[in-house]
Short mmCIF file of C-alpha atoms in Angstrom, two decimals:
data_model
loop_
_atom_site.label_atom_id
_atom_site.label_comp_id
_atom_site.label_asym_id
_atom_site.label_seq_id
_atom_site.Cartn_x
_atom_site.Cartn_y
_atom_site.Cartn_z
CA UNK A 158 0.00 0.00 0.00
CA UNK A 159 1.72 3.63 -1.01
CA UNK A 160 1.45 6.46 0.92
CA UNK A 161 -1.10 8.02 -1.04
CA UNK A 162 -2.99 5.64 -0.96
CA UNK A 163 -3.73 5.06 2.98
CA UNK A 164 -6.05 7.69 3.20
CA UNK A 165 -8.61 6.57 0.80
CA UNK A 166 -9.20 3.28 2.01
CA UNK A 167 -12.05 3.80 4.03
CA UNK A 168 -13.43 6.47 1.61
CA UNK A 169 -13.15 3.97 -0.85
CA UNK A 170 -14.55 1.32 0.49
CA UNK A 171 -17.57 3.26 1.09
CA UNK A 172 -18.02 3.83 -2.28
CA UNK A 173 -17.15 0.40 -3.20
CA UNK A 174 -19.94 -0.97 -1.06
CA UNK A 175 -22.92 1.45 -2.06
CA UNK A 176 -22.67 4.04 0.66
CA UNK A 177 -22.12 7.04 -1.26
CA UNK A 178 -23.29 9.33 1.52
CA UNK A 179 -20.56 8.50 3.81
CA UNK A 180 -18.11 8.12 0.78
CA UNK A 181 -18.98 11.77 0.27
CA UNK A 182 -18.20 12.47 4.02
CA UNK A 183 -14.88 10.57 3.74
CA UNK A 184 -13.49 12.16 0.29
CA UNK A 185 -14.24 15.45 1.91
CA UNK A 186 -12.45 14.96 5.08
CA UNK A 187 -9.66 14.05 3.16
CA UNK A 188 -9.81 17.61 1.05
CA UNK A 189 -9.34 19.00 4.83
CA UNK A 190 -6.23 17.06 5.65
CA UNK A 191 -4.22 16.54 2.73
CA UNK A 192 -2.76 19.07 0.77
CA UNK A 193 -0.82 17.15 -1.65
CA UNK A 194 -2.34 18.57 -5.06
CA UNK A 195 -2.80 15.21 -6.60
CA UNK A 196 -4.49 13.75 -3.42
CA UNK A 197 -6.99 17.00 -3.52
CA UNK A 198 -7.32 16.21 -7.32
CA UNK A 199 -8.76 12.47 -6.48
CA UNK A 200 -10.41 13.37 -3.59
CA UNK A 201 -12.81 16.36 -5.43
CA UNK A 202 -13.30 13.71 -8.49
CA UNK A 203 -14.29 10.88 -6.01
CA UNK A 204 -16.67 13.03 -3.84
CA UNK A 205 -17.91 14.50 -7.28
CA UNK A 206 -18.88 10.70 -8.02
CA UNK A 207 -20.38 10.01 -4.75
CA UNK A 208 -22.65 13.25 -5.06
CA UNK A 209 -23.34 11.63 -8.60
CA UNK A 210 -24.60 8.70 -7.43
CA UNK A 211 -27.43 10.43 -4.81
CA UNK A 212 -28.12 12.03 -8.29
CA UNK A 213 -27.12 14.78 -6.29
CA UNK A 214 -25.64 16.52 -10.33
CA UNK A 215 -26.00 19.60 -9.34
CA UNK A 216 -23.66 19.42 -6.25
CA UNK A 217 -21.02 17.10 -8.29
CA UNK A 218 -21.04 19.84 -10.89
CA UNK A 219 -19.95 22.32 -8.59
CA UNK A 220 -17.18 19.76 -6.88
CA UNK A 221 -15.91 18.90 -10.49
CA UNK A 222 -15.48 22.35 -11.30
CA UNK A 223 -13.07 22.75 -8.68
CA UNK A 224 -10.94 19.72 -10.45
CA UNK A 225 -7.89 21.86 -11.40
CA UNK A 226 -6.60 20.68 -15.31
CA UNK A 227 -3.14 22.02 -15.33
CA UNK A 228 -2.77 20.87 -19.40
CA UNK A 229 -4.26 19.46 -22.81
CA UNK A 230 -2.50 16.63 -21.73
CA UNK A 231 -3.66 16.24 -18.06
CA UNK A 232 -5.28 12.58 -17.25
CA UNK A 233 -7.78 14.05 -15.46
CA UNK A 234 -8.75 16.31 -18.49
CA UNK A 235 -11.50 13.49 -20.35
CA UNK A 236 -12.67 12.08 -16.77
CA UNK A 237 -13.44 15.66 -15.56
CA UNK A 238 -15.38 16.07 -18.55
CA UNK A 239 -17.51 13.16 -18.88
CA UNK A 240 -18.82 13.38 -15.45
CA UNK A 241 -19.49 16.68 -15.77
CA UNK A 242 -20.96 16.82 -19.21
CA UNK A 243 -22.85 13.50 -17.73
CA UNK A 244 -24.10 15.40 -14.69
CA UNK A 245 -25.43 17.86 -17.19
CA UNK A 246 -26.65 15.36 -19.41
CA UNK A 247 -28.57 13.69 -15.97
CA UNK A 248 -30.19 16.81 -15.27
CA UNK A 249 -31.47 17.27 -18.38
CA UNK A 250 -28.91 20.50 -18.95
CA UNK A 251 -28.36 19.12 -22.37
CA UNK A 252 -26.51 22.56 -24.22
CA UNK A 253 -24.59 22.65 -21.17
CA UNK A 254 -23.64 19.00 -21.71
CA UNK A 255 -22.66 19.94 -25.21
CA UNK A 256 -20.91 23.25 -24.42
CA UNK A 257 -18.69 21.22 -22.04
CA UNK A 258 -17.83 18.53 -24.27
CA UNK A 259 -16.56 21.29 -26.70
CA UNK A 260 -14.47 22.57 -24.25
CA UNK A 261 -12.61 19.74 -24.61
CA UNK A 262 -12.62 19.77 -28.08
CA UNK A 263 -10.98 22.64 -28.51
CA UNK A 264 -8.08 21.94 -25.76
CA UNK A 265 -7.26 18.87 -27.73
CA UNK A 266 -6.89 21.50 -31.30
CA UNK A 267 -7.84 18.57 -33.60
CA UNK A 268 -6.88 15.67 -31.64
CA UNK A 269 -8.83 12.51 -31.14
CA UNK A 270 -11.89 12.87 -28.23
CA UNK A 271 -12.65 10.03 -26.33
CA UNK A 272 -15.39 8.48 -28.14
CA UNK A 273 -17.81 8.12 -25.02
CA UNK A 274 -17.17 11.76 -24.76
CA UNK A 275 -18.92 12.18 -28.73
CA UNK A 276 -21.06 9.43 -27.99
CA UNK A 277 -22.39 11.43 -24.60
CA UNK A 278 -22.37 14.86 -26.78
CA UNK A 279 -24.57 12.83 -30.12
CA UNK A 280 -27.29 11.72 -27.36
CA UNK A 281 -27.58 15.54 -25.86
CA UNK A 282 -27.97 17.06 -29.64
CA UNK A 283 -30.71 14.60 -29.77
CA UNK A 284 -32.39 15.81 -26.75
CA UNK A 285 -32.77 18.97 -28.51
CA UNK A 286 -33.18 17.76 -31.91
CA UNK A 287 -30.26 19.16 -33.57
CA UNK A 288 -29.99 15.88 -35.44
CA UNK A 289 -27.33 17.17 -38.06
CA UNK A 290 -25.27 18.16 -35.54
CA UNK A 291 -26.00 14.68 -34.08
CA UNK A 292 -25.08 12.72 -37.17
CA UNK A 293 -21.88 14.88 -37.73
CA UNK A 294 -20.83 13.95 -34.70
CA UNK A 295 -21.54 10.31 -35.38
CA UNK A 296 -19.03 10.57 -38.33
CA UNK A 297 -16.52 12.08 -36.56
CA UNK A 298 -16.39 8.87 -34.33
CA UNK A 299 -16.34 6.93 -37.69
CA UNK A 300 -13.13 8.67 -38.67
CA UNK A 301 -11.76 8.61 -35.29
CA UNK A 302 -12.60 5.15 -33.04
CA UNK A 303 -11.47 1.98 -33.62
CA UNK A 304 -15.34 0.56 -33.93
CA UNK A 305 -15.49 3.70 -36.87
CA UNK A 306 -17.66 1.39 -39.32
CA UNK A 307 -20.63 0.73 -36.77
CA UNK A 308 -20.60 4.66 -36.13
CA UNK A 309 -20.87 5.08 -39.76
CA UNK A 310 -24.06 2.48 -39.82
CA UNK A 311 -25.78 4.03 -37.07
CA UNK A 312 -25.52 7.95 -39.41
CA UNK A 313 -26.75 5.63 -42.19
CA UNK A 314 -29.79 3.98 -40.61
CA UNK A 315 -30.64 6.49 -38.21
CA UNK A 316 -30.15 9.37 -39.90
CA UNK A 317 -29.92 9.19 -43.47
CA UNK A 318 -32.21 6.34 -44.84
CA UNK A 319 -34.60 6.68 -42.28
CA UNK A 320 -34.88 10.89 -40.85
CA UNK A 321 -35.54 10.92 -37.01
CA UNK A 322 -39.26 12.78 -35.63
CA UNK A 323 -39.05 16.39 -36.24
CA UNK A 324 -39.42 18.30 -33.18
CA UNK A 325 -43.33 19.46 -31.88
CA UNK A 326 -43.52 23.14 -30.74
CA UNK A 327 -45.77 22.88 -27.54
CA UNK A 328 -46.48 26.83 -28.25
CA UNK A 329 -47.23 25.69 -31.66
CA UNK A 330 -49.83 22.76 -29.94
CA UNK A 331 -51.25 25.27 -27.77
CA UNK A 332 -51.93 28.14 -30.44
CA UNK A 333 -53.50 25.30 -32.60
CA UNK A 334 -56.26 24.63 -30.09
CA UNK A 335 -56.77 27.85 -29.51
CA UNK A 336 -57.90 28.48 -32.89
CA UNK A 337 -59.76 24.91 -33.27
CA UNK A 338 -60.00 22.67 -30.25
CA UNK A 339 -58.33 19.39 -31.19
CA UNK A 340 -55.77 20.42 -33.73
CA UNK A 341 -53.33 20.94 -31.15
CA UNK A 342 -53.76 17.32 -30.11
CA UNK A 343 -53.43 16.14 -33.92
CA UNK A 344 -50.38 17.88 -33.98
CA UNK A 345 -48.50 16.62 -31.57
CA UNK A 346 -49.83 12.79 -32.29
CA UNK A 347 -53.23 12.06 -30.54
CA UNK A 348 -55.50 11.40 -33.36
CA UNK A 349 -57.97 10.29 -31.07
CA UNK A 350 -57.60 12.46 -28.17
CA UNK A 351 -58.22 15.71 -31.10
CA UNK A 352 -61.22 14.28 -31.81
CA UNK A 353 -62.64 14.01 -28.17
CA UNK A 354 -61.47 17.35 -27.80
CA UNK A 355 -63.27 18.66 -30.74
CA UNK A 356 -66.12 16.69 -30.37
CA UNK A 357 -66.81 17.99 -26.28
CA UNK A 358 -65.61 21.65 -27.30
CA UNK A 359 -68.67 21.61 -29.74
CA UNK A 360 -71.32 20.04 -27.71
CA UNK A 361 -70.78 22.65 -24.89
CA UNK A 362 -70.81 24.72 -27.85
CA UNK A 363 -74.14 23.61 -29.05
CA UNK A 364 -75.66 23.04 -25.85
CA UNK A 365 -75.31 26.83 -24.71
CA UNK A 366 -76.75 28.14 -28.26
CA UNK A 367 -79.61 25.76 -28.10
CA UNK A 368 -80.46 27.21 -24.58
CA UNK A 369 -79.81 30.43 -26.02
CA UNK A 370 -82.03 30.09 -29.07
CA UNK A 371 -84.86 28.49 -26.95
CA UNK A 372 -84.92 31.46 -24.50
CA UNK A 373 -82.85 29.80 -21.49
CA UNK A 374 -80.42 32.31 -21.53
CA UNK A 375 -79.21 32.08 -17.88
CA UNK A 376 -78.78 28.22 -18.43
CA UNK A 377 -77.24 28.54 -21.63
CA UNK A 378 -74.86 30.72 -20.39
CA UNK A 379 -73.67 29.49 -16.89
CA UNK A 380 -73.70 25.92 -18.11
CA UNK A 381 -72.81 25.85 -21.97
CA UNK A 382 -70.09 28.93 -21.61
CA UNK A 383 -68.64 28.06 -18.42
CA UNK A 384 -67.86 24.51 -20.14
CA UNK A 385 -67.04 25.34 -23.23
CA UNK A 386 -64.30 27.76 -21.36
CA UNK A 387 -63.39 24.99 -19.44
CA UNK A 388 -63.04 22.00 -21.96
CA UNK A 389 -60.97 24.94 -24.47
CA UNK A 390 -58.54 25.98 -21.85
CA UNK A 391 -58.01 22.59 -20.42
CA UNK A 392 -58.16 21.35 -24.36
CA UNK A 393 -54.89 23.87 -25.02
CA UNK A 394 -53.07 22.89 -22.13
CA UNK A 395 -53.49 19.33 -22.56
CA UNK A 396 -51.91 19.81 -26.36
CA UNK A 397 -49.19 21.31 -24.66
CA UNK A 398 -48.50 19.15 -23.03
CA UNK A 399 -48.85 16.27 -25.28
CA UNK A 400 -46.34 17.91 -27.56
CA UNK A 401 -43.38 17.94 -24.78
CA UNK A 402 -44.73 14.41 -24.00
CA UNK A 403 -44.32 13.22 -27.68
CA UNK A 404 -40.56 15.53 -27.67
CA UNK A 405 -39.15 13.16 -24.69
CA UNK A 406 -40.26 10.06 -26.27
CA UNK A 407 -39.28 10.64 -29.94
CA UNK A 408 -35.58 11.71 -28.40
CA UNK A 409 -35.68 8.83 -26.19
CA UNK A 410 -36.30 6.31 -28.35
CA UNK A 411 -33.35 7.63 -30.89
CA UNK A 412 -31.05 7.23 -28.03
CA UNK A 413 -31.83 4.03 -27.33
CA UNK A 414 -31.68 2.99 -30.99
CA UNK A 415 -27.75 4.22 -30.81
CA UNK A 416 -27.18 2.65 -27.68
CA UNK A 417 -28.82 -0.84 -29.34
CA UNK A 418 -26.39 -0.73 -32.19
CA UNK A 419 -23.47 0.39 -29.53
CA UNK A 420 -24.27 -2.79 -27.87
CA UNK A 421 -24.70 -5.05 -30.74
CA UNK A 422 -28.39 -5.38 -30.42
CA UNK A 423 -29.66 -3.54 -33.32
CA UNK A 424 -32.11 -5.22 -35.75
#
């Protein structure tokens, strides 16, 4: 056992067993005592992880910021920056994922990236459905990682022959069933729930004019108004929200198609 290594063996096997609260405890107790830079260094990117596991990303962001990178060429320079693009990635910060993946980028000036690094920063431009971003990036692994032919086939299939689900502007969902209940929902997918919405928007429609036109104007106002208002604003909020429903899963299910074909279980 070296020297530098005695005081992480309790904070270690913390984390080795699962208890990443008290791992966290330990790593920072040793930030107190030691001040041997490359102790500090290990201890930050170990806490960092333990904070990561509580899915605590926020908190391991800030630790992981504190990581030092002296050089280009520091070995902490791609670990630093998958966790915290990762942590990003976890909290659903995904242009903050990207931005520090491109950090690195441009340290290295041209040199190879680690490809779980482009891998990470291809899944994020799908979040936000910048999908020829996401493809470039898939080439660039072609032309740089040893596997470079399967991240050729996955810009092929996934992006080329077959174009991934254009993204579904909530606003856009909402404004539509504004104008006509039920378009909103058609937009963003529901076929079936548009119609509903349609069809309940016009019967409280028609049941306040009928009231109206048969002198029952109290009744045909508090009842077929006050439901029509209700069933049009829940209508455009529900489209809304079907659109950033129908967003999540479209980008979801791209991500795991790469991560199929990264594991060898594409069909």
């Amino acid at each position: 056992m070296t020297k530098a290594e005695s005081p992480f063996i309790l904070a270690d096997s913390l984390f080795a067993s699962g208890q990443y609260f008290r791992s966290a405890i330990e790593y920072e107790r040793i930030l107190f005592e030691q001040e041997d830079a490359g102790m500090q260094r290990r201890a930050l990117l170990q806490k960092a992880l333990s904070l990561k596991h509580q899915q605590r990303y926020a908190d391991a962001i800030q630790e992981l910021n504190r990581i030092a990178i002296r050089h280009a060429q520091d070995t902490l320079l791609a670990e630093k920056s998958y966790q915290l693009a990762s942590c990003h990635y976890l909290s659903q910060n995904y242009q903050q994922s990207i931005d520090a993946i491109s950090m690195v980028e441009q340290a290295l000036k041209g040199h190879p990236v680690l490809p779980d690094l482009l891998t990470l920063k291809t899944l994020a431009y799908n979040q936000l459905f910048q999908h020829e971003e996401a493809k470039q990036t898939l080439l660039t692994l072609s032309q740089q990682a040893d596997n470079g032919p399967l991240y050729q086939q996955i810009a092929q299939d996934l992006y080329q022959n077959k174009k991934p689900k254009k993204y579904k502007n909530p606003e856009k969902a909402h404004n539509l069933s504004m104008i006509i209940p039920g378009t909103g929902h058609l937009y963003s997918g529901a076929i079936g729930e548009g119609a509903i919405s349609f069809l309940l928007n016009a019967s409280a429609l028609g049941f306040g004019a009928w009231h109206v036109y048969t002198g029952y104007y109290l009744t045909g106002y508090v009842i077929g108004v006050t439901t029509l208002e209700r069933f049009h604003t829940g209508g455009k909020k529900r489209a809304e929200n079907l659109a950033i429903w129908k967003n999540t899963e479209n980008a979801h299910q791209l991500n795991l198609r790469i991560i199929s074909y990264l594991n060898g279980e594409a069909q």
